[in-house]
């Protein structure tokens, strides 16, 4: 089952259970939203989770592209992506947590053929404000799925204030031996689906008050689940990366973590550009610039002549088509090459400045601040240049 088939199976399963499919938004939140990018499927639905009636009703399902800058330092491992797609379902004051979990269990086992013996779940164990999630615990015991109780790991929030609530996370065993231990003690358990019982609002003073309605918000990473269903432990072995893994290694010889980073960041940059962002020194443009400069730093670490001009147009077109972005590959390529040219000039200037007698010894924090504030040389770039 490839990602397209998985999306169709997921949405049809929940449409059969009264959910209406809604169109996912771009990576850009509505004007006035303080976050840079859409980080989850629930983000565009916040007004409806807080009580506004949705025009399509109280049961919704969709696929939403997301970008999380908090995961940038994790890229290169087996499970994290910068831009990814989230399969999501919502109950806007309709059904409760046990119903959502029961449907989730049914889709994974009956719909997708996952052996129930490879599943483990975590459930909120309670704290000094909210008691344990006994409803979810009872549902999982009834299905014979092992449960681990946690506190912080099973409390979901979208920030220090705002909608929040307990959640139950479903994990899939990826080890070669029979399942062992629990999700918090063995990283061979990989989280695939989070079901949030969004019932509370946290105020500025830390207290909790009830939301106007009791919601369910679930999220399931498409690329992660697809790779697991293919028997692979890496999201980079999902079918959406097949052309990248076919075309990039003959072009640039890279170790596996570097290959993952280059493929992820270039693919993410194409999506961000396709949604209308351009490189800059602040905001969304700074995130895009950071993605591209990390790619160029990796590519040129062993071979200074490597460049984005070699990137096959097929990969740009494949990414734009997958995310249904009505943009031609040529303007995207032009943005990539212009940013590469800027970075090359910055490298040349950085090398000249760092060759001055003042910077030939160990660099102090004052030196790093001066290089950044006066010459526009970021700390990471300075440290990389010193290692060359």
PDB file of N, CA and C in Angstrom, residues 40-105:
ATOM      1  N   UNK A  40       0.380  21.238  12.728  1.00  0.00           N
ATOM      2  CA  UNK A  40      -0.435  20.045  12.964  1.00  0.00           C
ATOM      3  C   UNK A  40      -1.759  20.190  12.231  1.00  0.00           C
ATOM      4  N   UNK A  41      -2.464  19.087  12.122  1.00  0.00           N
ATOM      5  CA  UNK A  41      -3.749  19.127  11.456  1.00  0.00           C
ATOM      6  C   UNK A  41      -4.776  19.959  12.183  1.00  0.00           C
ATOM      7  N   UNK A  42      -4.630  20.062  13.514  1.00  0.00           N
ATOM      8  CA  UNK A  42      -5.627  20.810  14.275  1.00  0.00           C
ATOM      9  C   UNK A  42      -5.453  22.311  14.171  1.00  0.00           C
ATOM     10  N   UNK A  43      -4.272  22.744  13.754  1.00  0.00           N
ATOM     11  CA  UNK A  43      -3.976  24.174  13.792  1.00  0.00           C
ATOM     12  C   UNK A  43      -5.014  25.014  13.029  1.00  0.00           C
ATOM     13  N   UNK A  44      -5.331  24.665  11.756  1.00  0.00           N
ATOM     14  CA  UNK A  44      -6.326  25.471  11.051  1.00  0.00           C
ATOM     15  C   UNK A  44      -7.739  25.342  11.626  1.00  0.00           C
ATOM     16  N   UNK A  45      -7.962  24.341  12.493  1.00  0.00           N
ATOM     17  CA  UNK A  45      -9.302  24.089  13.022  1.00  0.00           C
ATOM     18  C   UNK A  45      -9.517  24.660  14.417  1.00  0.00           C
ATOM     19  N   UNK A  46      -8.552  25.419  14.928  1.00  0.00           N
ATOM     20  CA  UNK A  46      -8.638  25.925  16.297  1.00  0.00           C
ATOM     21  C   UNK A  46      -9.956  26.634  16.608  1.00  0.00           C
ATOM     22  N   UNK A  47     -10.476  27.527  15.739  1.00  0.00           N
ATOM     23  CA  UNK A  47     -11.744  28.186  16.079  1.00  0.00           C
ATOM     24  C   UNK A  47     -12.898  27.209  16.282  1.00  0.00           C
ATOM     25  N   UNK A  48     -12.884  26.104  15.533  1.00  0.00           N
ATOM     26  CA  UNK A  48     -13.973  25.136  15.635  1.00  0.00           C
ATOM     27  C   UNK A  48     -13.813  24.248  16.866  1.00  0.00           C
ATOM     28  N   UNK A  49     -12.560  23.991  17.246  1.00  0.00           N
ATOM     29  CA  UNK A  49     -12.320  23.249  18.477  1.00  0.00           C
ATOM     30  C   UNK A  49     -12.724  24.072  19.696  1.00  0.00           C
ATOM     31  N   UNK A  50     -12.739  25.385  19.529  1.00  0.00           N
ATOM     32  CA  UNK A  50     -13.126  26.259  20.637  1.00  0.00           C
ATOM     33  C   UNK A  50     -14.613  26.597  20.625  1.00  0.00           C
ATOM     34  N   UNK A  51     -15.386  25.977  19.712  1.00  0.00           N
ATOM     35  CA  UNK A  51     -16.832  26.112  19.799  1.00  0.00           C
ATOM     36  C   UNK A  51     -17.549  26.649  18.582  1.00  0.00           C
ATOM     37  N   UNK A  52     -16.815  27.252  17.620  1.00  0.00           N
ATOM     38  CA  UNK A  52     -17.508  27.764  16.440  1.00  0.00           C
ATOM     39  C   UNK A  52     -18.019  26.586  15.603  1.00  0.00           C
ATOM     40  N   UNK A  53     -19.271  26.616  15.123  1.00  0.00           N
ATOM     41  CA  UNK A  53     -19.792  25.518  14.293  1.00  0.00           C
ATOM     42  C   UNK A  53     -19.033  25.417  12.978  1.00  0.00           C
ATOM     43  N   UNK A  54     -18.660  24.202  12.589  1.00  0.00           N
ATOM     44  CA  UNK A  54     -17.994  23.995  11.305  1.00  0.00           C
ATOM     45  C   UNK A  54     -19.058  23.784  10.236  1.00  0.00           C
ATOM     46  N   UNK A  55     -18.890  24.379   9.051  1.00  0.00           N
ATOM     47  CA  UNK A  55     -19.922  24.260   8.014  1.00  0.00           C
ATOM     48  C   UNK A  55     -20.178  22.840   7.540  1.00  0.00           C
ATOM     49  N   UNK A  56     -19.200  21.932   7.741  1.00  0.00           N
ATOM     50  CA  UNK A  56     -19.386  20.546   7.294  1.00  0.00           C
ATOM     51  C   UNK A  56     -19.788  19.606   8.417  1.00  0.00           C
ATOM     52  N   UNK A  57     -20.015  20.142   9.605  1.00  0.00           N
ATOM     53  CA  UNK A  57     -20.518  19.294  10.676  1.00  0.00           C
ATOM     54  C   UNK A  57     -19.521  19.051  11.785  1.00  0.00           C
ATOM     55  N   UNK A  58     -19.790  18.038  12.605  1.00  0.00           N
ATOM     56  CA  UNK A  58     -19.039  17.795  13.834  1.00  0.00           C
ATOM     57  C   UNK A  58     -18.047  16.642  13.726  1.00  0.00           C
ATOM     58  N   UNK A  59     -18.055  15.913  12.597  1.00  0.00           N
ATOM     59  CA  UNK A  59     -17.075  14.836  12.381  1.00  0.00           C
ATOM     60  C   UNK A  59     -16.306  15.145  11.101  1.00  0.00           C
ATOM     61  N   UNK A  60     -14.988  15.287  11.222  1.00  0.00           N
ATOM     62  CA  UNK A  60     -14.164  15.711  10.092  1.00  0.00           C
ATOM     63  C   UNK A  60     -12.967  14.783   9.928  1.00  0.00           C
ATOM     64  N   UNK A  61     -12.452  14.711   8.692  1.00  0.00           N
ATOM     65  CA  UNK A  61     -11.239  13.950   8.395  1.00  0.00           C
ATOM     66  C   UNK A  61     -10.479  14.713   7.315  1.00  0.00           C
ATOM     67  N   UNK A  62      -9.145  14.705   7.390  1.00  0.00           N
ATOM     68  CA  UNK A  62      -8.383  15.357   6.328  1.00  0.00           C
ATOM     69  C   UNK A  62      -6.929  14.903   6.305  1.00  0.00           C
ATOM     70  N   UNK A  63      -6.194  15.446   5.319  1.00  0.00           N
ATOM     71  CA  UNK A  63      -4.746  15.272   5.216  1.00  0.00           C
ATOM     72  C   UNK A  63      -4.155  16.680   5.188  1.00  0.00           C
ATOM     73  N   UNK A  64      -3.230  16.960   6.106  1.00  0.00           N
ATOM     74  CA  UNK A  64      -2.685  18.304   6.248  1.00  0.00           C
ATOM     75  C   UNK A  64      -1.162  18.264   6.171  1.00  0.00           C
ATOM     76  N   UNK A  65      -0.569  19.084   5.291  1.00  0.00           N
ATOM     77  CA  UNK A  65       0.893  19.169   5.294  1.00  0.00           C
ATOM     78  C   UNK A  65       1.338  20.085   6.432  1.00  0.00           C
ATOM     79  N   UNK A  66       2.427  19.684   7.084  1.00  0.00           N
ATOM     80  CA  UNK A  66       2.892  20.362   8.293  1.00  0.00           C
ATOM     81  C   UNK A  66       4.400  20.591   8.207  1.00  0.00           C
ATOM     82  N   UNK A  67       4.869  21.574   8.959  1.00  0.00           N
ATOM     83  CA  UNK A  67       6.300  21.826   9.096  1.00  0.00           C
ATOM     84  C   UNK A  67       6.586  22.137  10.555  1.00  0.00           C
ATOM     85  N   UNK A  68       7.566  21.431  11.114  1.00  0.00           N
ATOM     86  CA  UNK A  68       7.937  21.648  12.515  1.00  0.00           C
ATOM     87  C   UNK A  68       9.411  22.005  12.616  1.00  0.00           C
ATOM     88  N   UNK A  69       9.676  23.257  12.945  1.00  0.00           N
ATOM     89  CA  UNK A  69      11.063  23.684  13.105  1.00  0.00           C
ATOM     90  C   UNK A  69      11.698  23.062  14.343  1.00  0.00           C
ATOM     91  N   UNK A  70      10.872  22.627  15.304  1.00  0.00           N
ATOM     92  CA  UNK A  70      11.411  22.016  16.527  1.00  0.00           C
ATOM     93  C   UNK A  70      12.110  20.700  16.245  1.00  0.00           C
ATOM     94  N   UNK A  71      11.852  20.088  15.077  1.00  0.00           N
ATOM     95  CA  UNK A  71      12.458  18.797  14.765  1.00  0.00           C
ATOM     96  C   UNK A  71      13.695  18.908  13.875  1.00  0.00           C
ATOM     97  N   UNK A  72      14.132  20.138  13.560  1.00  0.00           N
ATOM     98  CA  UNK A  72      15.236  20.285  12.602  1.00  0.00           C
ATOM     99  C   UNK A  72      16.505  19.568  13.054  1.00  0.00           C
ATOM    100  N   UNK A  73      16.799  19.630  14.334  1.00  0.00           N
ATOM    101  CA  UNK A  73      18.030  19.011  14.823  1.00  0.00           C
ATOM    102  C   UNK A  73      17.940  17.485  14.845  1.00  0.00           C
ATOM    103  N   UNK A  74      16.711  16.945  14.669  1.00  0.00           N
ATOM    104  CA  UNK A  74      16.534  15.492  14.657  1.00  0.00           C
ATOM    105  C   UNK A  74      16.663  14.907  13.246  1.00  0.00           C
ATOM    106  N   UNK A  75      16.634  15.774  12.233  1.00  0.00           N
ATOM    107  CA  UNK A  75      16.637  15.276  10.860  1.00  0.00           C
ATOM    108  C   UNK A  75      17.948  14.547  10.574  1.00  0.00           C
ATOM    109  N   UNK A  76      17.813  13.393   9.981  1.00  0.00           N
ATOM    110  CA  UNK A  76      18.943  12.493   9.763  1.00  0.00           C
ATOM    111  C   UNK A  76      18.743  11.186  10.489  1.00  0.00           C
ATOM    112  N   UNK A  77      17.814  11.188  11.492  1.00  0.00           N
ATOM    113  CA  UNK A  77      17.472   9.917  12.140  1.00  0.00           C
ATOM    114  C   UNK A  77      16.422   9.203  11.293  1.00  0.00           C
ATOM    115  N   UNK A  78      15.827   8.132  11.823  1.00  0.00           N
ATOM    116  CA  UNK A  78      14.940   7.297  11.021  1.00  0.00           C
ATOM    117  C   UNK A  78      13.480   7.748  11.029  1.00  0.00           C
ATOM    118  N   UNK A  79      13.099   8.643  11.954  1.00  0.00           N
ATOM    119  CA  UNK A  79      11.670   8.865  12.161  1.00  0.00           C
ATOM    120  C   UNK A  79      11.194  10.304  11.982  1.00  0.00           C
ATOM    121  N   UNK A  80      12.095  11.279  11.792  1.00  0.00           N
ATOM    122  CA  UNK A  80      11.674  12.682  11.734  1.00  0.00           C
ATOM    123  C   UNK A  80      11.817  13.266  10.334  1.00  0.00           C
ATOM    124  N   UNK A  81      10.844  14.101   9.973  1.00  0.00           N
ATOM    125  CA  UNK A  81      10.862  14.862   8.730  1.00  0.00           C
ATOM    126  C   UNK A  81      10.544  16.315   9.050  1.00  0.00           C
ATOM    127  N   UNK A  82      11.076  17.235   8.236  1.00  0.00           N
ATOM    128  CA  UNK A  82      10.761  18.650   8.427  1.00  0.00           C
ATOM    129  C   UNK A  82       9.355  18.943   7.925  1.00  0.00           C
ATOM    130  N   UNK A  83       9.079  18.621   6.662  1.00  0.00           N
ATOM    131  CA  UNK A  83       7.735  18.730   6.107  1.00  0.00           C
ATOM    132  C   UNK A  83       7.169  17.325   5.979  1.00  0.00           C
ATOM    133  N   UNK A  84       5.980  17.131   6.478  1.00  0.00           N
ATOM    134  CA  UNK A  84       5.348  15.813   6.429  1.00  0.00           C
ATOM    135  C   UNK A  84       3.841  16.006   6.309  1.00  0.00           C
ATOM    136  N   UNK A  85       3.134  14.902   6.078  1.00  0.00           N
ATOM    137  CA  UNK A  85       1.677  14.961   5.988  1.00  0.00           C
ATOM    138  C   UNK A  85       1.059  14.238   7.175  1.00  0.00           C
ATOM    139  N   UNK A  86       0.026  14.862   7.716  1.00  0.00           N
ATOM    140  CA  UNK A  86      -0.649  14.324   8.891  1.00  0.00           C
ATOM    141  C   UNK A  86      -2.067  13.933   8.517  1.00  0.00           C
ATOM    142  N   UNK A  87      -2.383  12.659   8.728  1.00  0.00           N
ATOM    143  CA  UNK A  87      -3.764  12.195   8.612  1.00  0.00           C
ATOM    144  C   UNK A  87      -4.464  12.546   9.915  1.00  0.00           C
ATOM    145  N   UNK A  88      -5.641  13.138   9.835  1.00  0.00           N
ATOM    146  CA  UNK A  88      -6.301  13.583  11.052  1.00  0.00           C
ATOM    147  C   UNK A  88      -7.795  13.343  11.047  1.00  0.00           C
ATOM    148  N   UNK A  89      -8.356  13.143  12.240  1.00  0.00           N
ATOM    149  CA  UNK A  89      -9.801  13.067  12.442  1.00  0.00           C
ATOM    150  C   UNK A  89     -10.176  13.946  13.611  1.00  0.00           C
ATOM    151  N   UNK A  90     -11.424  14.448  13.569  1.00  0.00           N
ATOM    152  CA  UNK A  90     -11.894  15.321  14.643  1.00  0.00           C
ATOM    153  C   UNK A  90     -13.342  15.021  14.992  1.00  0.00           C
ATOM    154  N   UNK A  91     -13.600  15.079  16.266  1.00  0.00           N
ATOM    155  CA  UNK A  91     -14.963  15.131  16.782  1.00  0.00           C
ATOM    156  C   UNK A  91     -15.114  16.474  17.469  1.00  0.00           C
ATOM    157  N   UNK A  92     -15.983  17.324  16.927  1.00  0.00           N
ATOM    158  CA  UNK A  92     -16.203  18.659  17.486  1.00  0.00           C
ATOM    159  C   UNK A  92     -17.419  18.597  18.412  1.00  0.00           C
ATOM    160  N   UNK A  93     -17.161  18.100  19.626  1.00  0.00           N
ATOM    161  CA  UNK A  93     -18.240  17.985  20.598  1.00  0.00           C
ATOM    162  C   UNK A  93     -19.196  16.847  20.314  1.00  0.00           C
ATOM    163  N   UNK A  94     -18.764  15.850  19.567  1.00  0.00           N
ATOM    164  CA  UNK A  94     -19.639  14.719  19.206  1.00  0.00           C
ATOM    165  C   UNK A  94     -19.286  13.491  20.046  1.00  0.00           C
ATOM    166  N   UNK A  95     -18.542  12.534  19.476  1.00  0.00           N
ATOM    167  CA  UNK A  95     -18.232  11.315  20.220  1.00  0.00           C
ATOM    168  C   UNK A  95     -17.044  11.534  21.154  1.00  0.00           C
ATOM    169  N   UNK A  96     -16.815  10.571  22.052  1.00  0.00           N
ATOM    170  CA  UNK A  96     -15.769  10.690  23.080  1.00  0.00           C
ATOM    171  C   UNK A  96     -14.566   9.813  22.744  1.00  0.00           C
ATOM    172  N   UNK A  97     -13.579   9.845  23.650  1.00  0.00           N
ATOM    173  CA  UNK A  97     -12.312   9.164  23.429  1.00  0.00           C
ATOM    174  C   UNK A  97     -12.392   7.680  23.148  1.00  0.00           C
ATOM    175  N   UNK A  98     -13.150   6.900  23.933  1.00  0.00           N
ATOM    176  CA  UNK A  98     -13.193   5.454  23.667  1.00  0.00           C
ATOM    177  C   UNK A  98     -13.670   5.113  22.258  1.00  0.00           C
ATOM    178  N   UNK A  99     -14.641   5.866  21.732  1.00  0.00           N
ATOM    179  CA  UNK A  99     -15.091   5.606  20.370  1.00  0.00           C
ATOM    180  C   UNK A  99     -13.976   5.868  19.359  1.00  0.00           C
ATOM    181  N   UNK A 100     -13.235   6.958  19.541  1.00  0.00           N
ATOM    182  CA  UNK A 100     -12.131   7.275  18.649  1.00  0.00           C
ATOM    183  C   UNK A 100     -11.059   6.194  18.696  1.00  0.00           C
ATOM    184  N   UNK A 101     -10.718   5.742  19.883  1.00  0.00           N
ATOM    185  CA  UNK A 101      -9.692   4.715  20.033  1.00  0.00           C
ATOM    186  C   UNK A 101     -10.149   3.389  19.439  1.00  0.00           C
ATOM    187  N   UNK A 102     -11.419   3.054  19.606  1.00  0.00           N
ATOM    188  CA  UNK A 102     -11.939   1.809  19.062  1.00  0.00           C
ATOM    189  C   UNK A 102     -11.881   1.819  17.541  1.00  0.00           C
ATOM    190  N   UNK A 103     -12.258   2.947  16.919  1.00  0.00           N
ATOM    191  CA  UNK A 103     -12.154   3.050  15.468  1.00  0.00           C
ATOM    192  C   UNK A 103     -10.690   2.989  15.025  1.00  0.00           C
ATOM    193  N   UNK A 104      -9.810   3.649  15.777  1.00  0.00           N
ATOM    194  CA  UNK A 104      -8.391   3.605  15.425  1.00  0.00           C
ATOM    195  C   UNK A 104      -7.834   2.200  15.475  1.00  0.00           C
ATOM    196  N   UNK A 105      -8.189   1.467  16.506  1.00  0.00           N
ATOM    197  CA  UNK A 105      -7.749   0.079  16.637  1.00  0.00           C
ATOM    198  C   UNK A 105      -8.282  -0.754  15.470  1.00  0.00           C
TER     199      UNK A 105
END
